[in-house]
Tab-separated table of C-alpha atoms in Angstrom:
chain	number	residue	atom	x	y	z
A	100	UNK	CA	-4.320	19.884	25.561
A	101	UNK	CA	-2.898	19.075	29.339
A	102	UNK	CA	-2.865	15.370	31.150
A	103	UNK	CA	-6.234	16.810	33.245
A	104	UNK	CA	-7.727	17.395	29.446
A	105	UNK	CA	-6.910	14.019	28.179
A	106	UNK	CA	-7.774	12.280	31.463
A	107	UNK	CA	-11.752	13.159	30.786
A	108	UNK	CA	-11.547	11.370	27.541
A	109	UNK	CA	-11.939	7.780	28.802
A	110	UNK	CA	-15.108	8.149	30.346
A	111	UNK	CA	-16.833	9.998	27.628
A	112	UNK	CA	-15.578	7.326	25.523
A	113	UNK	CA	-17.702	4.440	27.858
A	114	UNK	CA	-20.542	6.744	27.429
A	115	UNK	CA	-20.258	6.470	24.122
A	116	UNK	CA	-18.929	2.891	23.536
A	117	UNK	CA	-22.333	1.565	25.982
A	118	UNK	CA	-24.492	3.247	23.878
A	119	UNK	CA	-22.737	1.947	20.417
A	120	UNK	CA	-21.987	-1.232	20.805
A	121	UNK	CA	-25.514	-2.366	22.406
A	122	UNK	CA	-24.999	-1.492	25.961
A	123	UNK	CA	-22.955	-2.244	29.347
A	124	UNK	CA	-22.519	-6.529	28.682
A	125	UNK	CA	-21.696	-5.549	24.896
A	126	UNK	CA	-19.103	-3.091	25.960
A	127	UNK	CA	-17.617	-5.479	28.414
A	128	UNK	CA	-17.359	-8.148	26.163
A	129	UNK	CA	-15.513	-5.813	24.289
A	130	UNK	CA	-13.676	-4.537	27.287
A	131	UNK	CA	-12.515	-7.894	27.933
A	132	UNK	CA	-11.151	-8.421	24.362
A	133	UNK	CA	-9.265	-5.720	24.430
A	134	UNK	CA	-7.239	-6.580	27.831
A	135	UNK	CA	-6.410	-10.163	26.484
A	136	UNK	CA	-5.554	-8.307	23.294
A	137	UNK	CA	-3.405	-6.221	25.291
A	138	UNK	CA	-1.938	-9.618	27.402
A	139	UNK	CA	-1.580	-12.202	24.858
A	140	UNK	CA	-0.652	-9.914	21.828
A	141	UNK	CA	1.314	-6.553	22.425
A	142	UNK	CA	2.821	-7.100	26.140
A	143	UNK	CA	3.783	-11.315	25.898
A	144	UNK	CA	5.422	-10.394	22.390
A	145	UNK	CA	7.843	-7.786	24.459
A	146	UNK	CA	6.142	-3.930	24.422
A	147	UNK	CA	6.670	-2.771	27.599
A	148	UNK	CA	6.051	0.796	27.281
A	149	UNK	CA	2.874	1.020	30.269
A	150	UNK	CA	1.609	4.314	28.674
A	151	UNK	CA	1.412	2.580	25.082
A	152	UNK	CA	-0.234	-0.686	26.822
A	153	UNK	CA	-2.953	1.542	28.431
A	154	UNK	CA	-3.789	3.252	25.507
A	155	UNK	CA	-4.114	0.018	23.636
A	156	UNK	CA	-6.639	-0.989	26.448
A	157	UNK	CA	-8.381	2.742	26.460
A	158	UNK	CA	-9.015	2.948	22.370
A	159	UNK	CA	-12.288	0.943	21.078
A	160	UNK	CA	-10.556	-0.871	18.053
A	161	UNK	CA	-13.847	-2.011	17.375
A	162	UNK	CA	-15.255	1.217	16.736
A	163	UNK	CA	-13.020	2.155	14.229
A	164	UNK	CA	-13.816	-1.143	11.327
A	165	UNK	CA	-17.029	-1.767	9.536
A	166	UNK	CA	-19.953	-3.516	11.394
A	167	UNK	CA	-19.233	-6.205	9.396
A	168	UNK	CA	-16.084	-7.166	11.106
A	169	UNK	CA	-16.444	-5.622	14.044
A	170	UNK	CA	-15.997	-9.041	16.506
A	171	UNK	CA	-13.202	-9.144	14.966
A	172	UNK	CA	-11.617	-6.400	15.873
A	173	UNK	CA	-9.079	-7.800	18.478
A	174	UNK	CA	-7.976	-10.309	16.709
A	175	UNK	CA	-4.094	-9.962	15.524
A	176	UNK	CA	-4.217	-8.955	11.841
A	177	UNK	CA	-4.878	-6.397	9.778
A	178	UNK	CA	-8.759	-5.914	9.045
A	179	UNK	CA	-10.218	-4.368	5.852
A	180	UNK	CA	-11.498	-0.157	6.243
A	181	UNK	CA	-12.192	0.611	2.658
A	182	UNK	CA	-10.943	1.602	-0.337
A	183	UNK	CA	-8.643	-1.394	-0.689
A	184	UNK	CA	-7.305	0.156	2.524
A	185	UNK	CA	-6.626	-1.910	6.125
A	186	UNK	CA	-5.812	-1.314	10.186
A	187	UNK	CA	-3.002	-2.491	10.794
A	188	UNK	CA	-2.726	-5.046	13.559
A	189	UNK	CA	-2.783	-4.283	17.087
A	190	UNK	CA	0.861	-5.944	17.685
A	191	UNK	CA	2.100	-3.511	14.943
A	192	UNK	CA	-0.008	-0.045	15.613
A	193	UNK	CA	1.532	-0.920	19.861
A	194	UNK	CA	5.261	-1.426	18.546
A	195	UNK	CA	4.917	1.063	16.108
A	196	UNK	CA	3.698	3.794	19.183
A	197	UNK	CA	6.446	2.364	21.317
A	198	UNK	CA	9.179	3.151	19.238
A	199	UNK	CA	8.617	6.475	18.809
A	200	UNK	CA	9.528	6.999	22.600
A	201	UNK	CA	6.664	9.713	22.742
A	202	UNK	CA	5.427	11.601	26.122
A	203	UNK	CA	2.758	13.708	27.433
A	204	UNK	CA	4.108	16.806	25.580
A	205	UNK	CA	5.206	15.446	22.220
A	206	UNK	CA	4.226	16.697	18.967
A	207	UNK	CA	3.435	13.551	16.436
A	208	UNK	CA	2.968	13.537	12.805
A	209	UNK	CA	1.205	10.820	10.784
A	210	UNK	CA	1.344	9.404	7.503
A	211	UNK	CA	-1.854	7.752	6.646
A	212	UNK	CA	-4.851	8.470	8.672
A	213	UNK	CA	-6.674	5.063	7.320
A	214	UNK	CA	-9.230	4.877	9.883
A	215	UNK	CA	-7.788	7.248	12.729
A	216	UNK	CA	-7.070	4.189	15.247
A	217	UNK	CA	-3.264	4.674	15.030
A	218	UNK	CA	-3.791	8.424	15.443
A	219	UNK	CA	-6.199	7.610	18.265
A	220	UNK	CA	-3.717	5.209	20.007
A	221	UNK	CA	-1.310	7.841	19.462
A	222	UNK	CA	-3.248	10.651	21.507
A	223	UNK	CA	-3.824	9.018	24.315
A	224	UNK	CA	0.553	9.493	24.757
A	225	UNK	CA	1.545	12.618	22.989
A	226	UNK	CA	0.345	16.315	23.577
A	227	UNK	CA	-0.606	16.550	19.554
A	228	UNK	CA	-1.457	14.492	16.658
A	229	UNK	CA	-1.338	15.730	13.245
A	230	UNK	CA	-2.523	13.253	10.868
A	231	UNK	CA	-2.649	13.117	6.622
A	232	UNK	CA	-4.378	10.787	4.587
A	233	UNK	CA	-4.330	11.508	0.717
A	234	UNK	CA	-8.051	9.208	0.358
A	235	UNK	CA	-10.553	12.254	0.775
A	236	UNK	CA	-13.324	9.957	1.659
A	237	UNK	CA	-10.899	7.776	4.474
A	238	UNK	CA	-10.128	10.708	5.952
A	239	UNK	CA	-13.301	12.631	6.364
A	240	UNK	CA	-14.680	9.204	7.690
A	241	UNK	CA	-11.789	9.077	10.212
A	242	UNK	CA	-12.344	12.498	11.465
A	243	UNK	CA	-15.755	12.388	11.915
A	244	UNK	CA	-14.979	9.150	14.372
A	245	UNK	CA	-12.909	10.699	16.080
A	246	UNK	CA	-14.117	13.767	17.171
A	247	UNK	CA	-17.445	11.874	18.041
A	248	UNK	CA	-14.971	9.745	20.404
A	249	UNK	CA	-13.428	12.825	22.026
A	250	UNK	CA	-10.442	13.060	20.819
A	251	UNK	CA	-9.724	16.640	20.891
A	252	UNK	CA	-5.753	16.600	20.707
A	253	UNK	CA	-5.708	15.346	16.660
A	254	UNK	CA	-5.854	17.839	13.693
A	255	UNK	CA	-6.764	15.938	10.170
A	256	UNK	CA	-5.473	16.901	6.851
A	257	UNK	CA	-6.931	15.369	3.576
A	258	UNK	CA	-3.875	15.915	1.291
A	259	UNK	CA	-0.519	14.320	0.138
A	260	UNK	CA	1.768	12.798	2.736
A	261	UNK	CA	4.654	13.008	1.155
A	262	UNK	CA	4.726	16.981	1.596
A	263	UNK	CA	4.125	16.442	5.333
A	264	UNK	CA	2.628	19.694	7.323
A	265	UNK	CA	5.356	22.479	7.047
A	266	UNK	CA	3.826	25.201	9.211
A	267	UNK	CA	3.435	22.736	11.836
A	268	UNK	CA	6.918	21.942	11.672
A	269	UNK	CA	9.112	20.282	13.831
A	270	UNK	CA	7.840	17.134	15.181
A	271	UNK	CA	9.336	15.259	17.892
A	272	UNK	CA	8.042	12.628	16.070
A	273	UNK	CA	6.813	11.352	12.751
A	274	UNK	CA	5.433	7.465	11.917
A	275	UNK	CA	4.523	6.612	8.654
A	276	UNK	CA	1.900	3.799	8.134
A	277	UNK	CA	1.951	3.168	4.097
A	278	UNK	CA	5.769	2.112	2.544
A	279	UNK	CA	7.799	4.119	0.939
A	280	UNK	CA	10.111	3.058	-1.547
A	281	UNK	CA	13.078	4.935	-0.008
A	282	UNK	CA	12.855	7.508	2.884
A	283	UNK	CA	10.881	10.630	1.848
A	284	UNK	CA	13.656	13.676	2.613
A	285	UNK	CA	10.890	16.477	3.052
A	286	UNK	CA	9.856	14.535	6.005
A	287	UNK	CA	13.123	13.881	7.205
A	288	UNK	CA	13.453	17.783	7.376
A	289	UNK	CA	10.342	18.826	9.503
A	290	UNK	CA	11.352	16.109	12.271
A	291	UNK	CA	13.328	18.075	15.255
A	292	UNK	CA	17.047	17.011	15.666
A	293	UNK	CA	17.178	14.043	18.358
A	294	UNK	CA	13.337	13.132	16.858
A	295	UNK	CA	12.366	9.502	16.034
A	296	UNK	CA	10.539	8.844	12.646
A	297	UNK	CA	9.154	4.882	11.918
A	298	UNK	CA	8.370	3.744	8.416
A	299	UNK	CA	7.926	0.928	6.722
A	300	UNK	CA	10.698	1.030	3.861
A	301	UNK	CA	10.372	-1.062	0.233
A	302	UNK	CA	8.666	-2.616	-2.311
A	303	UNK	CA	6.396	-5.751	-1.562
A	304	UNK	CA	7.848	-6.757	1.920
A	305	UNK	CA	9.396	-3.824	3.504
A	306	UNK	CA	11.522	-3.367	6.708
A	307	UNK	CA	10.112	-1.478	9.446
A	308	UNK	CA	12.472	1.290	10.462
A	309	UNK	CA	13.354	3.446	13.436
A	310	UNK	CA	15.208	6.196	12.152
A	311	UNK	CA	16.795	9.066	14.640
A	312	UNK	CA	17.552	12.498	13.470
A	313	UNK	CA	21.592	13.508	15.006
A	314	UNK	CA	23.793	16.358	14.136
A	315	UNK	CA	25.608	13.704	12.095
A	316	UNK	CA	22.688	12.667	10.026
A	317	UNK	CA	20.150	9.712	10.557
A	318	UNK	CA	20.677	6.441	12.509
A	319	UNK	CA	18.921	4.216	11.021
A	320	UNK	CA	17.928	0.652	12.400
A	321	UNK	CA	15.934	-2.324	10.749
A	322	UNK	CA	13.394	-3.500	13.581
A	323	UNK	CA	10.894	-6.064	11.918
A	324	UNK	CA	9.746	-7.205	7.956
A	325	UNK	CA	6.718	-5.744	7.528
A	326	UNK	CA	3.859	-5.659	5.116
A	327	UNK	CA	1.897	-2.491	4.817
A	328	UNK	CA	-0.142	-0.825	1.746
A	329	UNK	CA	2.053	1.418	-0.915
A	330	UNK	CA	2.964	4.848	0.127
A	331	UNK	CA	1.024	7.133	-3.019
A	332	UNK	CA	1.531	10.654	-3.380
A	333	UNK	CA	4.449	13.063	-4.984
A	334	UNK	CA	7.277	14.467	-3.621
A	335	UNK	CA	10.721	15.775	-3.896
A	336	UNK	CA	11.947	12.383	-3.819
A	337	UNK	CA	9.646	10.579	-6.335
């Protein structure tokens, strides 16, 4: 989909946000959450990336967690989704975006759909999003909230991450948001050389990586410890 395609998204997205959250002073409140979210959390602690900031500001975290913890949706931590699963938080989903050094005509693969807000966040700066999440029930929840949100640039896949989405193959990017143990090679091989994969590497504390793909091989850097959810799923590497 083109910039003047994605550009119609916010406003549908007010529509619906007015209408879900209890009306216009409801969806400010929100509104306003979100921009100190955006303030205080993601740009003070050093993202500067303005197209990652403004979708941070665009996406309705709140719509995308239970009722039950909805007000506290812009808070910075993770926040249960289901199925012993969480959203990350918004510090992490903004950095995570960032690094991936993604623009209007990039072609983005995730690793765990959860509940579709990274994949969201992600639209809003790359041409395509194709998501996976191996939870049958996550994912059909996540694709039904998005599509009733708009976004028509993301493709979910119920299935196993590990094996990635071959025919779709390359990606200028590829972010991973469960941890594998070491770095799965059958992803490694449907990212484009020069693309940018992020995952969260180890065991019970892992190391956030940014990992480029050269003619030499990967570069690999450590960026922050990070704590996310087990990476499950077979694959040539397991």
């Amino acid at each position: 989909m083109n910039d003047a395609g994605r550009a119609v998204a916010p406003v549908a997205l007010l529509l619906l946000w007015a209408t879900m959250t209890g009306g216009a002073g409801a969806q400010d409140r929100y509104a306003e959450q979100r921009e100190r979210m955006v303030d205080d959390q993601i740009a003070a602690r050093g993202v500067r990336d303005d197209r990652v900031l403004t979708a941070m500001k665009e996406v309705p975290r709140h719509l995308f967690v239970p009722e039950s913890v909805r007000d506290e949706a812009y808070t910075d931590e993770p926040l249960p989704i289901g199925d012993g699963q969480t959203i990350s938080q918004p510090y992490i989903v903004a950095l995570m975006t960032s690094l991936l050094g993604l623009d209007a005509s990039s072609k983005v693969l995730e690793i765990g759909t959860g509940s579709g807000y990274q994949a969201a966040v992600l639209s809003r700066v790359a041409g395509r999003v194709y998501t996976i999440e191996i939870r049958e029930r996550l994912g059909l929840r996540a694709e039904k909230t998005l599509q009733d949100l708009g976004f028509d640039n993301i493709e979910v896949r119920i299935g196993n991450g590990y094996l990635g989405w071959p025919e779709e193959a390359p990606f200028d990017a590829i972010i991973v948001t469960a941890a594998p143990e070491k770095i799965p090679s059958t992803l490694v091989a449907q990212l484009k050389l020069g693309g940018r994969m992020v995952v969260p590497v180890g065991s019970y504390i892992q190391d956030l990586k940014l990992i480029v793909k050269t003619p030499e091989g990967l570069a690999q850097e450590r960026v922050v410890p990070v704590r996310f959810v087990p990476m499950i799923g077979e694959g040539a590497d397991q």
